[in-house]
mmCIF file with all atom_site columns, C-alpha atoms in Angstrom:
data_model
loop_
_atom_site.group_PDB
_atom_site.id
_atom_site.type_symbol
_atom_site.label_atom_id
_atom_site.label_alt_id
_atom_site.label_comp_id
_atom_site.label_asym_id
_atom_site.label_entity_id
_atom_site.label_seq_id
_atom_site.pdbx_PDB_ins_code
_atom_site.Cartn_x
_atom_site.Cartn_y
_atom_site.Cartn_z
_atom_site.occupancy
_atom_site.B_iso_or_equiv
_atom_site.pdbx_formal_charge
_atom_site.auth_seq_id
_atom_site.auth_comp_id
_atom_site.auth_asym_id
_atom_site.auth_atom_id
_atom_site.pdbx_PDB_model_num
ATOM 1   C CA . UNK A 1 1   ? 7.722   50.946 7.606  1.00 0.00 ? 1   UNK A CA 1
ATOM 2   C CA . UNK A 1 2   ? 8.153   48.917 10.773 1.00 0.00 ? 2   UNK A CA 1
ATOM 3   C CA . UNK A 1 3   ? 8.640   45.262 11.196 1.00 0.00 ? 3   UNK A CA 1
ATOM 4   C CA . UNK A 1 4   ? 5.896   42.988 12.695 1.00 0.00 ? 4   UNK A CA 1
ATOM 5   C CA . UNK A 1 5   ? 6.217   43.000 16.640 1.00 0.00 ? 5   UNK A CA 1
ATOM 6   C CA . UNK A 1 6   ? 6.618   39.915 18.344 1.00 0.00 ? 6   UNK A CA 1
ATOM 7   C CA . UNK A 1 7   ? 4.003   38.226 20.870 1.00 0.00 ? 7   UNK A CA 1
ATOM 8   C CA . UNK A 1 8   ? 5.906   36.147 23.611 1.00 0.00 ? 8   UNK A CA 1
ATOM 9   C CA . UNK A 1 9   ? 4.060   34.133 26.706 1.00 0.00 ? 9   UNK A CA 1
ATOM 10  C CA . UNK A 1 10  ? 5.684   34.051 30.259 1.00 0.00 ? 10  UNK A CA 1
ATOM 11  C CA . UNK A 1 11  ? 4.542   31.277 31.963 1.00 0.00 ? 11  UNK A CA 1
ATOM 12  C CA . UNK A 1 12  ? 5.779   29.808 35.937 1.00 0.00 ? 12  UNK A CA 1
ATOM 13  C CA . UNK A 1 13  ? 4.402   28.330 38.665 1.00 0.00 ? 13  UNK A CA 1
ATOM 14  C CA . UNK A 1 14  ? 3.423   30.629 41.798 1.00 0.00 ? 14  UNK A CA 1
ATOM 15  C CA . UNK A 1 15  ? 6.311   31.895 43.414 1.00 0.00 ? 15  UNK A CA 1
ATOM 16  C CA . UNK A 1 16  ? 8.738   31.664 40.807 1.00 0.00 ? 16  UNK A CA 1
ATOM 17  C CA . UNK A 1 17  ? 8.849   35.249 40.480 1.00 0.00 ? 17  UNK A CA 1
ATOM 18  C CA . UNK A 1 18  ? 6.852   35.788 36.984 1.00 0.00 ? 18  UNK A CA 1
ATOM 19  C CA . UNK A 1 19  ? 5.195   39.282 37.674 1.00 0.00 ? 19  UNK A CA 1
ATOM 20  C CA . UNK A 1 20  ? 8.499   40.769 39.075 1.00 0.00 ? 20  UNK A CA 1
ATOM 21  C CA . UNK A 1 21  ? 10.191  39.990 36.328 1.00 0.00 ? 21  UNK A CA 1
ATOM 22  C CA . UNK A 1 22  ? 7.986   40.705 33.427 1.00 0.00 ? 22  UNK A CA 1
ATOM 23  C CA . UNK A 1 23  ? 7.618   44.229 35.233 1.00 0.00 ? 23  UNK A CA 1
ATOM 24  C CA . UNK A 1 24  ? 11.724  44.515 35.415 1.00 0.00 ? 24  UNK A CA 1
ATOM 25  C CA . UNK A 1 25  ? 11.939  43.689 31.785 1.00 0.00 ? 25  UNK A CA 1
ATOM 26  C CA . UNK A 1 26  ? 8.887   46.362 30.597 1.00 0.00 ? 26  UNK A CA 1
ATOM 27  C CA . UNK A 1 27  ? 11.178  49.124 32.135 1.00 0.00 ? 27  UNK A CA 1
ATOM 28  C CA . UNK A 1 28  ? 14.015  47.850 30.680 1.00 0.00 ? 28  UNK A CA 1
ATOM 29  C CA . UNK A 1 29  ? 13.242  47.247 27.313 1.00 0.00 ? 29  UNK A CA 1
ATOM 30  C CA . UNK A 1 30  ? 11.237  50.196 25.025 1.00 0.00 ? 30  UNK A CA 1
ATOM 31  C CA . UNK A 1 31  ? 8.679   48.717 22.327 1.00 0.00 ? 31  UNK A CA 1
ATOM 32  C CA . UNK A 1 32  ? 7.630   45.983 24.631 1.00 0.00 ? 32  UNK A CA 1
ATOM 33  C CA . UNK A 1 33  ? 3.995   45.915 26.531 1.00 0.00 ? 33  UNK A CA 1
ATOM 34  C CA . UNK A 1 34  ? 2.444   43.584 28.679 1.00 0.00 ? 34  UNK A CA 1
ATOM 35  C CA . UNK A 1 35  ? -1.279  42.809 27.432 1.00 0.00 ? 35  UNK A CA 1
ATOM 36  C CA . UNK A 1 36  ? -3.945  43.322 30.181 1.00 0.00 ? 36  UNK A CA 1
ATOM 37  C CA . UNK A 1 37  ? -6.834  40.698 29.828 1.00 0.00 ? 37  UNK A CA 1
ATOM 38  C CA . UNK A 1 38  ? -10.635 41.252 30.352 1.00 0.00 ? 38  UNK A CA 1
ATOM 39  C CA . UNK A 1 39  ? -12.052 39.202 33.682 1.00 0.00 ? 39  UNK A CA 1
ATOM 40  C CA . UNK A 1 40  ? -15.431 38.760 34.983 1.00 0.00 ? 40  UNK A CA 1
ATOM 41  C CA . UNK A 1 41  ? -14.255 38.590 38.775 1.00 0.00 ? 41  UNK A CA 1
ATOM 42  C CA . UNK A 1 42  ? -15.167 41.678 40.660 1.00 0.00 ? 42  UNK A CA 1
ATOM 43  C CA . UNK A 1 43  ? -12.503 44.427 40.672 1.00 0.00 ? 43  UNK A CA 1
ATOM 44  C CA . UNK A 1 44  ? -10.468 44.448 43.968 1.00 0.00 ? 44  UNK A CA 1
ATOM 45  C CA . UNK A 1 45  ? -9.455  47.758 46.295 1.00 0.00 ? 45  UNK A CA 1
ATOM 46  C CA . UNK A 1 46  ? -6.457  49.498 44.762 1.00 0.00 ? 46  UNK A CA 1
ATOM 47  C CA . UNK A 1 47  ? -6.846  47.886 41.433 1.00 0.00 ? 47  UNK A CA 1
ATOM 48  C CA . UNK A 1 48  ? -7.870  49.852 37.927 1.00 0.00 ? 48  UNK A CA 1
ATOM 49  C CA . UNK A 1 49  ? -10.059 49.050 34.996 1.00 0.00 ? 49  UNK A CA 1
ATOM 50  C CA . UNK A 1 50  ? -7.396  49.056 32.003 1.00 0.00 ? 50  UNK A CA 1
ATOM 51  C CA . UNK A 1 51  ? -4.524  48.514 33.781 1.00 0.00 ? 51  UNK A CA 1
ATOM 52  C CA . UNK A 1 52  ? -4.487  46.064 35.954 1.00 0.00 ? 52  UNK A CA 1
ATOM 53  C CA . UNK A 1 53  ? -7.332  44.092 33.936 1.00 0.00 ? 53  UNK A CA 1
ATOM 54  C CA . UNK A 1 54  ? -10.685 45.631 31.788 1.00 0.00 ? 54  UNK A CA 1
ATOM 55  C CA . UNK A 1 55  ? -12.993 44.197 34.237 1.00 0.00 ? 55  UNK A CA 1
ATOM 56  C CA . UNK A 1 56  ? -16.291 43.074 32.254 1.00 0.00 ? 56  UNK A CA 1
ATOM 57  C CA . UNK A 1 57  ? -19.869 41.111 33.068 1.00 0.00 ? 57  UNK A CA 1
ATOM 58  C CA . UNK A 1 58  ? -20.038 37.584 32.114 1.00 0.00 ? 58  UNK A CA 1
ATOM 59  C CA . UNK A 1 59  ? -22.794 38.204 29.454 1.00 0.00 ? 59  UNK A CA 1
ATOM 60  C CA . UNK A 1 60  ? -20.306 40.465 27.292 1.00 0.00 ? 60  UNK A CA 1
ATOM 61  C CA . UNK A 1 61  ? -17.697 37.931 27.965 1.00 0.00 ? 61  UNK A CA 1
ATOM 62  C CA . UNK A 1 62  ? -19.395 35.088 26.525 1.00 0.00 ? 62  UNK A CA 1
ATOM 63  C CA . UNK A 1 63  ? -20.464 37.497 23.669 1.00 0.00 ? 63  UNK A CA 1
ATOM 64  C CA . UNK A 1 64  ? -16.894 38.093 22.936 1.00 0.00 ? 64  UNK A CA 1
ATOM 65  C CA . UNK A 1 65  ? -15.816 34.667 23.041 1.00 0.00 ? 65  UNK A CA 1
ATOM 66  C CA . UNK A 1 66  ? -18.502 33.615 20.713 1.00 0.00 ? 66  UNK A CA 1
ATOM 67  C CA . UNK A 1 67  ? -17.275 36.215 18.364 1.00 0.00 ? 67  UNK A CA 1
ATOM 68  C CA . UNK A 1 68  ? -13.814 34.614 18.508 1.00 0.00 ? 68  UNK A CA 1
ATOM 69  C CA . UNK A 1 69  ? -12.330 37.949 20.360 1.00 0.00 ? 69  UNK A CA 1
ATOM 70  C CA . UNK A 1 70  ? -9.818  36.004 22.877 1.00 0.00 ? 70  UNK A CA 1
ATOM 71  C CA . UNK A 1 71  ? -6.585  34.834 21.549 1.00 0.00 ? 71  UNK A CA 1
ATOM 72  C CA . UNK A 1 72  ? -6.773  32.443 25.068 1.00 0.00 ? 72  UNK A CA 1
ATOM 73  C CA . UNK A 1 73  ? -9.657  32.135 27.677 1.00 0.00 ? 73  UNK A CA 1
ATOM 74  C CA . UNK A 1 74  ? -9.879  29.916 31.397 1.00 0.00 ? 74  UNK A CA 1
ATOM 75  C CA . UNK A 1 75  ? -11.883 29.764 33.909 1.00 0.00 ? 75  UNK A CA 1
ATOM 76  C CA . UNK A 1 76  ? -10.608 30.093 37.573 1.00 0.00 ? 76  UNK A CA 1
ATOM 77  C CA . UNK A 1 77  ? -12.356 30.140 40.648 1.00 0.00 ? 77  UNK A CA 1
ATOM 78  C CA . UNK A 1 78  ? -15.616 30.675 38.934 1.00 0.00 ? 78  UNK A CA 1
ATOM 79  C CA . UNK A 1 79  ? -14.363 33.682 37.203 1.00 0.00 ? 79  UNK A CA 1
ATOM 80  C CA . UNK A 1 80  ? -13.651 34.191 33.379 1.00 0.00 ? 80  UNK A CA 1
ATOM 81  C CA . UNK A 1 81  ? -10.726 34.995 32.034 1.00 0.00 ? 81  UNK A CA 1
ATOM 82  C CA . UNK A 1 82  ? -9.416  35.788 28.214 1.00 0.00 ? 82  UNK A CA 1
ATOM 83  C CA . UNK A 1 83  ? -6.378  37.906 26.197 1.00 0.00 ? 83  UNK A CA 1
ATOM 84  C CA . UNK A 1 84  ? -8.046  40.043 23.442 1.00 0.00 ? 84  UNK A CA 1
ATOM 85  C CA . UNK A 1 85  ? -6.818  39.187 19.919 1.00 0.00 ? 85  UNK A CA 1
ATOM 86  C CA . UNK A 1 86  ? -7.794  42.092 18.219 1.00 0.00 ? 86  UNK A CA 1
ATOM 87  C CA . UNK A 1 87  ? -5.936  44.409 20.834 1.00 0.00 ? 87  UNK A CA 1
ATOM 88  C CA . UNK A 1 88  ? -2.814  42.244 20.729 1.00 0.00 ? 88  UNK A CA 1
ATOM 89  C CA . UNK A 1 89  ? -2.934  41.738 16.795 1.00 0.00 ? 89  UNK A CA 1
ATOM 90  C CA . UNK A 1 90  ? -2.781  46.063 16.779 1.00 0.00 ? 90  UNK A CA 1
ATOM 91  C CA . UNK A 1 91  ? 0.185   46.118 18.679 1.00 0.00 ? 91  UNK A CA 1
ATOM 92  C CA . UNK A 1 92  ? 2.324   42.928 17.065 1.00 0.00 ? 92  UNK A CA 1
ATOM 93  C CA . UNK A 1 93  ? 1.190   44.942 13.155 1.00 0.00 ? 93  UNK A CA 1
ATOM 94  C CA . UNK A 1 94  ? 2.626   48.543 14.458 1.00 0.00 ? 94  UNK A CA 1
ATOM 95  C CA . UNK A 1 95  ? 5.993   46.710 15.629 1.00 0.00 ? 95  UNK A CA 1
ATOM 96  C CA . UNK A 1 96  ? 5.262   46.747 19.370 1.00 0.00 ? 96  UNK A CA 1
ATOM 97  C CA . UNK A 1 97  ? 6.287   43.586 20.907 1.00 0.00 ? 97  UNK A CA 1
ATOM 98  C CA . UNK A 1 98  ? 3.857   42.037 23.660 1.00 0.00 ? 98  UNK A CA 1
ATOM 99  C CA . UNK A 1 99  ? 4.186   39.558 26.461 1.00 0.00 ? 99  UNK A CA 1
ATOM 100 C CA . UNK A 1 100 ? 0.983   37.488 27.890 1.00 0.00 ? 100 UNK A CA 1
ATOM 101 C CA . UNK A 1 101 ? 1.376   36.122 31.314 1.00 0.00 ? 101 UNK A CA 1
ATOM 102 C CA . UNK A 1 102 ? -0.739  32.997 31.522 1.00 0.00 ? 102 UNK A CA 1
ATOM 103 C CA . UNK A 1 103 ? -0.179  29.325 32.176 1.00 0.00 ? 103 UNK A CA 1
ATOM 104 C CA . UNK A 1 104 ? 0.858   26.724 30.584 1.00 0.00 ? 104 UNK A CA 1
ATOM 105 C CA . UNK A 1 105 ? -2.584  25.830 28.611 1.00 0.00 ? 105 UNK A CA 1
ATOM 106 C CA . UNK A 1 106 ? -3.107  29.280 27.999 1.00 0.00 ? 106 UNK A CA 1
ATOM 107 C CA . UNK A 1 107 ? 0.624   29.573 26.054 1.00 0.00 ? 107 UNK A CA 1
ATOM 108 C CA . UNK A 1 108 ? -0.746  26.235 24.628 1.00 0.00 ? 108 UNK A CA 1
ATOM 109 C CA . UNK A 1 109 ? -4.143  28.139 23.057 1.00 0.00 ? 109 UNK A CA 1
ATOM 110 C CA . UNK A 1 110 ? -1.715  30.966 22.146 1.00 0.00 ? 110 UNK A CA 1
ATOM 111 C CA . UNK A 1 111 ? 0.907   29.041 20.393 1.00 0.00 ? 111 UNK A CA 1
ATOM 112 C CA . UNK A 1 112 ? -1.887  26.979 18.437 1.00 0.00 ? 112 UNK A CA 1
ATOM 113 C CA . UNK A 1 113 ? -2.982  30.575 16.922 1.00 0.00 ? 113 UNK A CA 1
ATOM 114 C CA . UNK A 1 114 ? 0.154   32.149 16.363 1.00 0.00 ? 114 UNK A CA 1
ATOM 115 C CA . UNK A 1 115 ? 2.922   29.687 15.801 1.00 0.00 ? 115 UNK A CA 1
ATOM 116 C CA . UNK A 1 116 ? 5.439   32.611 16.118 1.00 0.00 ? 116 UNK A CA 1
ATOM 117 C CA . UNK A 1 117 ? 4.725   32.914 19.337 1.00 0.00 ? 117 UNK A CA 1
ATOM 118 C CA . UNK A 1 118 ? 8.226   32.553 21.653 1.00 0.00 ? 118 UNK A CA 1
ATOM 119 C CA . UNK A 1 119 ? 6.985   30.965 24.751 1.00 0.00 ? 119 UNK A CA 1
ATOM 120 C CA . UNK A 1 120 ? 9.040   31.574 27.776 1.00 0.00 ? 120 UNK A CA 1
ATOM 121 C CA . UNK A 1 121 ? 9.050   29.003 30.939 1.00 0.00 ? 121 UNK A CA 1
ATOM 122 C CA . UNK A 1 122 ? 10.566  30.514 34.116 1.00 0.00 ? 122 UNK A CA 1
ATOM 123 C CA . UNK A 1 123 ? 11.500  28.126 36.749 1.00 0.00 ? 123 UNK A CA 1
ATOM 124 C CA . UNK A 1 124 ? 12.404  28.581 40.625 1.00 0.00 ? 124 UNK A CA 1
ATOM 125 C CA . UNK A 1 125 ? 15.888  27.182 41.599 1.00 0.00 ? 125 UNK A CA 1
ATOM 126 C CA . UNK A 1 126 ? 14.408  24.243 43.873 1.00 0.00 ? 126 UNK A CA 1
ATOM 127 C CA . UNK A 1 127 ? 11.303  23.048 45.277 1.00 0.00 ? 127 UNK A CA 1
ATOM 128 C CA . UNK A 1 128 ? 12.472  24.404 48.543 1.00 0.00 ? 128 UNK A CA 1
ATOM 129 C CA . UNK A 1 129 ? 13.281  28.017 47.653 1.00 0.00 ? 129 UNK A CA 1
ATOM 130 C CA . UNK A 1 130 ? 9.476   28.108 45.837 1.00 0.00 ? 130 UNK A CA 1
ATOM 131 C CA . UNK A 1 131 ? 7.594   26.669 48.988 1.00 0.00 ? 131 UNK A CA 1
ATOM 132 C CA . UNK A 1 132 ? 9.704   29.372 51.185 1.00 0.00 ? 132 UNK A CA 1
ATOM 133 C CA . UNK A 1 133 ? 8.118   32.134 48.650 1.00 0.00 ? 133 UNK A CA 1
ATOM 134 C CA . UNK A 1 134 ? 4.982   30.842 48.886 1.00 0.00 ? 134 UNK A CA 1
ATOM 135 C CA . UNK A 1 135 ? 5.336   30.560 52.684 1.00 0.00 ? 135 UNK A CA 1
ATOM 136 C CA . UNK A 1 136 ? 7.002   34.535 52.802 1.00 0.00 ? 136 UNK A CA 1
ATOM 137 C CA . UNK A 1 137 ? 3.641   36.170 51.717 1.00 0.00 ? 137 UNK A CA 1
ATOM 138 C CA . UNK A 1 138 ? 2.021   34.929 55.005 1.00 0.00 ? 138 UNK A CA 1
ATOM 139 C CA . UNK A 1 139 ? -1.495  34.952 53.502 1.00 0.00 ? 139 UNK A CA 1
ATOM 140 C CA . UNK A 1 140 ? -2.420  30.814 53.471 1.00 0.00 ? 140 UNK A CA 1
ATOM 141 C CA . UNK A 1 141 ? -2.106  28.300 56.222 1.00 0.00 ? 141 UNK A CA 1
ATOM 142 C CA . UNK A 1 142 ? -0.196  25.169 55.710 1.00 0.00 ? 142 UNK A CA 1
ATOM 143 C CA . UNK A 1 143 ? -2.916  23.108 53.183 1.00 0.00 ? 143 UNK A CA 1
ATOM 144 C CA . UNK A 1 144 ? -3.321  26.061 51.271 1.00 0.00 ? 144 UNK A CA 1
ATOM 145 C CA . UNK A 1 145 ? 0.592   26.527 50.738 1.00 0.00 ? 145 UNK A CA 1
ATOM 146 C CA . UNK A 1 146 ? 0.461   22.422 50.054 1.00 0.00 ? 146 UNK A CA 1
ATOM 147 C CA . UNK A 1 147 ? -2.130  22.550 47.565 1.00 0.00 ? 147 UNK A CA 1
ATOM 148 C CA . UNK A 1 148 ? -0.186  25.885 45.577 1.00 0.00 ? 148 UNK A CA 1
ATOM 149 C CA . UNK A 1 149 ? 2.906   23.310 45.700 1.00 0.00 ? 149 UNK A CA 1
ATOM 150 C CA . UNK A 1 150 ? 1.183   20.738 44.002 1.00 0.00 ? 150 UNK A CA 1
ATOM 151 C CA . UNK A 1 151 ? -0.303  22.953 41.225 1.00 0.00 ? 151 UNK A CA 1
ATOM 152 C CA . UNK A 1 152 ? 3.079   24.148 40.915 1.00 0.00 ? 152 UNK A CA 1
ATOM 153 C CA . UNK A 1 153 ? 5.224   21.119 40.549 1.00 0.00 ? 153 UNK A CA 1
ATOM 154 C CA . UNK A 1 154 ? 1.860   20.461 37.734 1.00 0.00 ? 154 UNK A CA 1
ATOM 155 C CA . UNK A 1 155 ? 2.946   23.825 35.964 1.00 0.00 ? 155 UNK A CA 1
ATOM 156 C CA . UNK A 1 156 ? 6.593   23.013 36.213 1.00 0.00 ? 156 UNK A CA 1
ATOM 157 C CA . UNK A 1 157 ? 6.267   19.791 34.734 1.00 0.00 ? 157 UNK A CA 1
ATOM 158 C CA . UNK A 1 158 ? 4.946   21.410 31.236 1.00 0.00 ? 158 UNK A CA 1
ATOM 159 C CA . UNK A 1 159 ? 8.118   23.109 30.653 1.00 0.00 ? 159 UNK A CA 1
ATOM 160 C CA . UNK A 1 160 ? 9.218   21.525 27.818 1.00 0.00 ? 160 UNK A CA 1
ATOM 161 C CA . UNK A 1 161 ? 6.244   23.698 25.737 1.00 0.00 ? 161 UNK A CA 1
ATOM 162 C CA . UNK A 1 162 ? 8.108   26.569 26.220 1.00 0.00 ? 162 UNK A CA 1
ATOM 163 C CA . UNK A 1 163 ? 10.584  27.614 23.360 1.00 0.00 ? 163 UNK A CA 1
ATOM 164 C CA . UNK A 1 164 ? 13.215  29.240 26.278 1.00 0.00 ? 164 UNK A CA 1
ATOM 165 C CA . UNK A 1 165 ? 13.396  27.863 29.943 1.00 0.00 ? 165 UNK A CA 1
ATOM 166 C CA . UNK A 1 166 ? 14.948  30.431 32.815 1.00 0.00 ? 166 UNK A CA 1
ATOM 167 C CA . UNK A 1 167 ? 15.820  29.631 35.852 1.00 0.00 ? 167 UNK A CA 1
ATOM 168 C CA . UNK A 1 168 ? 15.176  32.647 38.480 1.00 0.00 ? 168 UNK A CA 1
ATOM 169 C CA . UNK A 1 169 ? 17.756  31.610 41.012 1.00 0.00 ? 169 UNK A CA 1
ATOM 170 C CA . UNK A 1 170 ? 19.100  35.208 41.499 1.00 0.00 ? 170 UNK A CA 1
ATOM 171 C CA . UNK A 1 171 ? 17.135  37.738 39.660 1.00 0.00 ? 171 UNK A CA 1
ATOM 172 C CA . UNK A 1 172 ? 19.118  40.313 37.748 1.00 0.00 ? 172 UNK A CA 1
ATOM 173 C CA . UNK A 1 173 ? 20.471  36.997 35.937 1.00 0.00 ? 173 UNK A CA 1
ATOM 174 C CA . UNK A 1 174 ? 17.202  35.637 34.780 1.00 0.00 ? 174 UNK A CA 1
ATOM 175 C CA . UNK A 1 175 ? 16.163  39.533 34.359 1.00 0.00 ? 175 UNK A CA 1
ATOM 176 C CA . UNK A 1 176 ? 19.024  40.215 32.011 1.00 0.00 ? 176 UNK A CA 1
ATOM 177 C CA . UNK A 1 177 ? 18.406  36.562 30.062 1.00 0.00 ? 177 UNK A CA 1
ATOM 178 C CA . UNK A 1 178 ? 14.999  37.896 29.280 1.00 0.00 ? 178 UNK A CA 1
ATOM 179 C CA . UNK A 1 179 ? 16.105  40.610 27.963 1.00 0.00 ? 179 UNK A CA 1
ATOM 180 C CA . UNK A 1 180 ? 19.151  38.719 26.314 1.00 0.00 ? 180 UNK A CA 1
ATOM 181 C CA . UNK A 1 181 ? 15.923  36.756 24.637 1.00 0.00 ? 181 UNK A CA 1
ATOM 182 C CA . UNK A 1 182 ? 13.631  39.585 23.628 1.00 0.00 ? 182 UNK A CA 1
ATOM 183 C CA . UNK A 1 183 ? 17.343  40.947 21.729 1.00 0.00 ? 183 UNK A CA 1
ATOM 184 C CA . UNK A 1 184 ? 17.902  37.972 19.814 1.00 0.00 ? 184 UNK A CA 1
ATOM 185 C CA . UNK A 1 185 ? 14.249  38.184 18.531 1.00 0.00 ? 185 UNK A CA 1
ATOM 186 C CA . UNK A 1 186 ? 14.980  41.654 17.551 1.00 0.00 ? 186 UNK A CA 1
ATOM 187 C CA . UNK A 1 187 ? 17.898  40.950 15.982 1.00 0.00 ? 187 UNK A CA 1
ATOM 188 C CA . UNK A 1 188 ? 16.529  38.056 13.338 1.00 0.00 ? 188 UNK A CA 1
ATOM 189 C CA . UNK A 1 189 ? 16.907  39.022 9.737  1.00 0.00 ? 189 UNK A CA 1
ATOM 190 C CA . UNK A 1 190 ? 13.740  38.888 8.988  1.00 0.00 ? 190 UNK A CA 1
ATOM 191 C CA . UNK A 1 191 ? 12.649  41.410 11.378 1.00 0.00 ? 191 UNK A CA 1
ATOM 192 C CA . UNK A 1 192 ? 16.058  43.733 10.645 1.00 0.00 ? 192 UNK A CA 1
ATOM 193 C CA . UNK A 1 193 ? 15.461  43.504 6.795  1.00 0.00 ? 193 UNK A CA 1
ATOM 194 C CA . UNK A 1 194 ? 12.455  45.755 7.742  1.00 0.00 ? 194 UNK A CA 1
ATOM 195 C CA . UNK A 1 195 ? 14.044  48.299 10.300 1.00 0.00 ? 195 UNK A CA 1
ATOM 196 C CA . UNK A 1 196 ? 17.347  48.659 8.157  1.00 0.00 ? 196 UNK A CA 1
ATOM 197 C CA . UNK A 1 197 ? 15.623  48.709 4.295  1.00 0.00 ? 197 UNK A CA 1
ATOM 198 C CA . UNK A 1 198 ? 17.288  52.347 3.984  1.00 0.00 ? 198 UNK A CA 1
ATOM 199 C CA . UNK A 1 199 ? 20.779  51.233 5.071  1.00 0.00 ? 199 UNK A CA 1
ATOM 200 C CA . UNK A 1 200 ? 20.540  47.552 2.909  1.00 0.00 ? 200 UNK A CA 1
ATOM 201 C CA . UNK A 1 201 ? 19.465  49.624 -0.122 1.00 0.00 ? 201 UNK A CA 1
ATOM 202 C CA . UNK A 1 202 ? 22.537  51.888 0.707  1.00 0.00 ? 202 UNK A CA 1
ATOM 203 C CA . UNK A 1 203 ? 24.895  49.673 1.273  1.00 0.00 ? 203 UNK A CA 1
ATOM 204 C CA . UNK A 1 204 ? 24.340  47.277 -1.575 1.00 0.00 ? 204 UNK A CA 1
ATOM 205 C CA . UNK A 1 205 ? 23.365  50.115 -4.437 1.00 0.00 ? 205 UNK A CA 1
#
């Protein structure tokens, strides 16, 4: 019998480093999976259905949606966007542990659902270091970069939703207090009850 995986949500402003670091900790940690969502935006070059997202039409996304099938939904840039709740509900019941990378209102939905949901902020080390990431990529002119500043210091400032707050000032320090986090979970009696019966039973017949 295994132990009821647990769902947490990653959630930073642009630049901060999110996707690296979720990716990092996947490799690092076994039992853990990141859930890919279902879109309605057109698939780009190099990307593929299932992994990167399970691109859909908009018809069979409001059909799932009215069927209560997303855990969280937005819409962004005219596209849809939702986390299936049957999918993650498999994985949490057959132990796995799963992240969600949304924003802050998605974690919001998320947490509303399932209240043992560990939401996870990630924060850059200064305004400065995040607009010289955003700046880096050298794909947006100057308003663009100015506008992804502002919706990021409106991300930022929802931090205190999230149930753990990293900083990701040098990386293999905010990796390793990820995985420092996704441990402790692991490590809660209630969950180690479950993956040690046969050693409690031993030890205490």
């Amino acid at each position: 019998m295994s132990s009821t995986g647990t769902l947490y949500t990653v959630s930073a402003p642009s630049g901060a480093g999110k996707t690296s670091l979720v990716n990092a900790l996947i490799q690092r940690c076994s039992g853990l999976r990141v859930s890919v969502s279902h879109t309605t935006r057109p698939m780009r070059p190099g990307e593929e259905d299932g992994v990167n997202y399970h691109f859909i039409d908009g018809e069979i996304f409001r059909d799932m949606l009215a069927q209560g099938q997303f855990l969280e939904h937005a819409q962004v840039f005219g596209n849809l966007y939702g986390t299936s709740r049957t999918w993650v509900e498999q994985q949490l019941d057959a132990g796995t542990d799963v992240i969600l990378e949304i924003d802050w209102q998605g974690a919001q939905q998320v947490k509303l659902l399932l209240p043992k949901t560990q939401a996870i902020f990630i924060l850059p080390p200064s305004r400065a270091t995040l607009e010289q990431r955003l700046t880096a990529r050298g794909q947006d002119d100057s308003a663009i970069i100015a506008a992804r500043m502002a919706e990021a210091v409106e991300e930022m400032s929802h931090y205190v939703q999230g149930d753990y707050l990293v900083v990701n000032q040098d990386f293999d320090e905010a990796l390793a207090q990820l995985q420092s986090i996704v441990t402790c979970q692991r490590l809660r009696t209630s969950r180690q009850k479950v993956e040690l019966e046969q050693l409690l039973r031993d030890l205490l017949n």
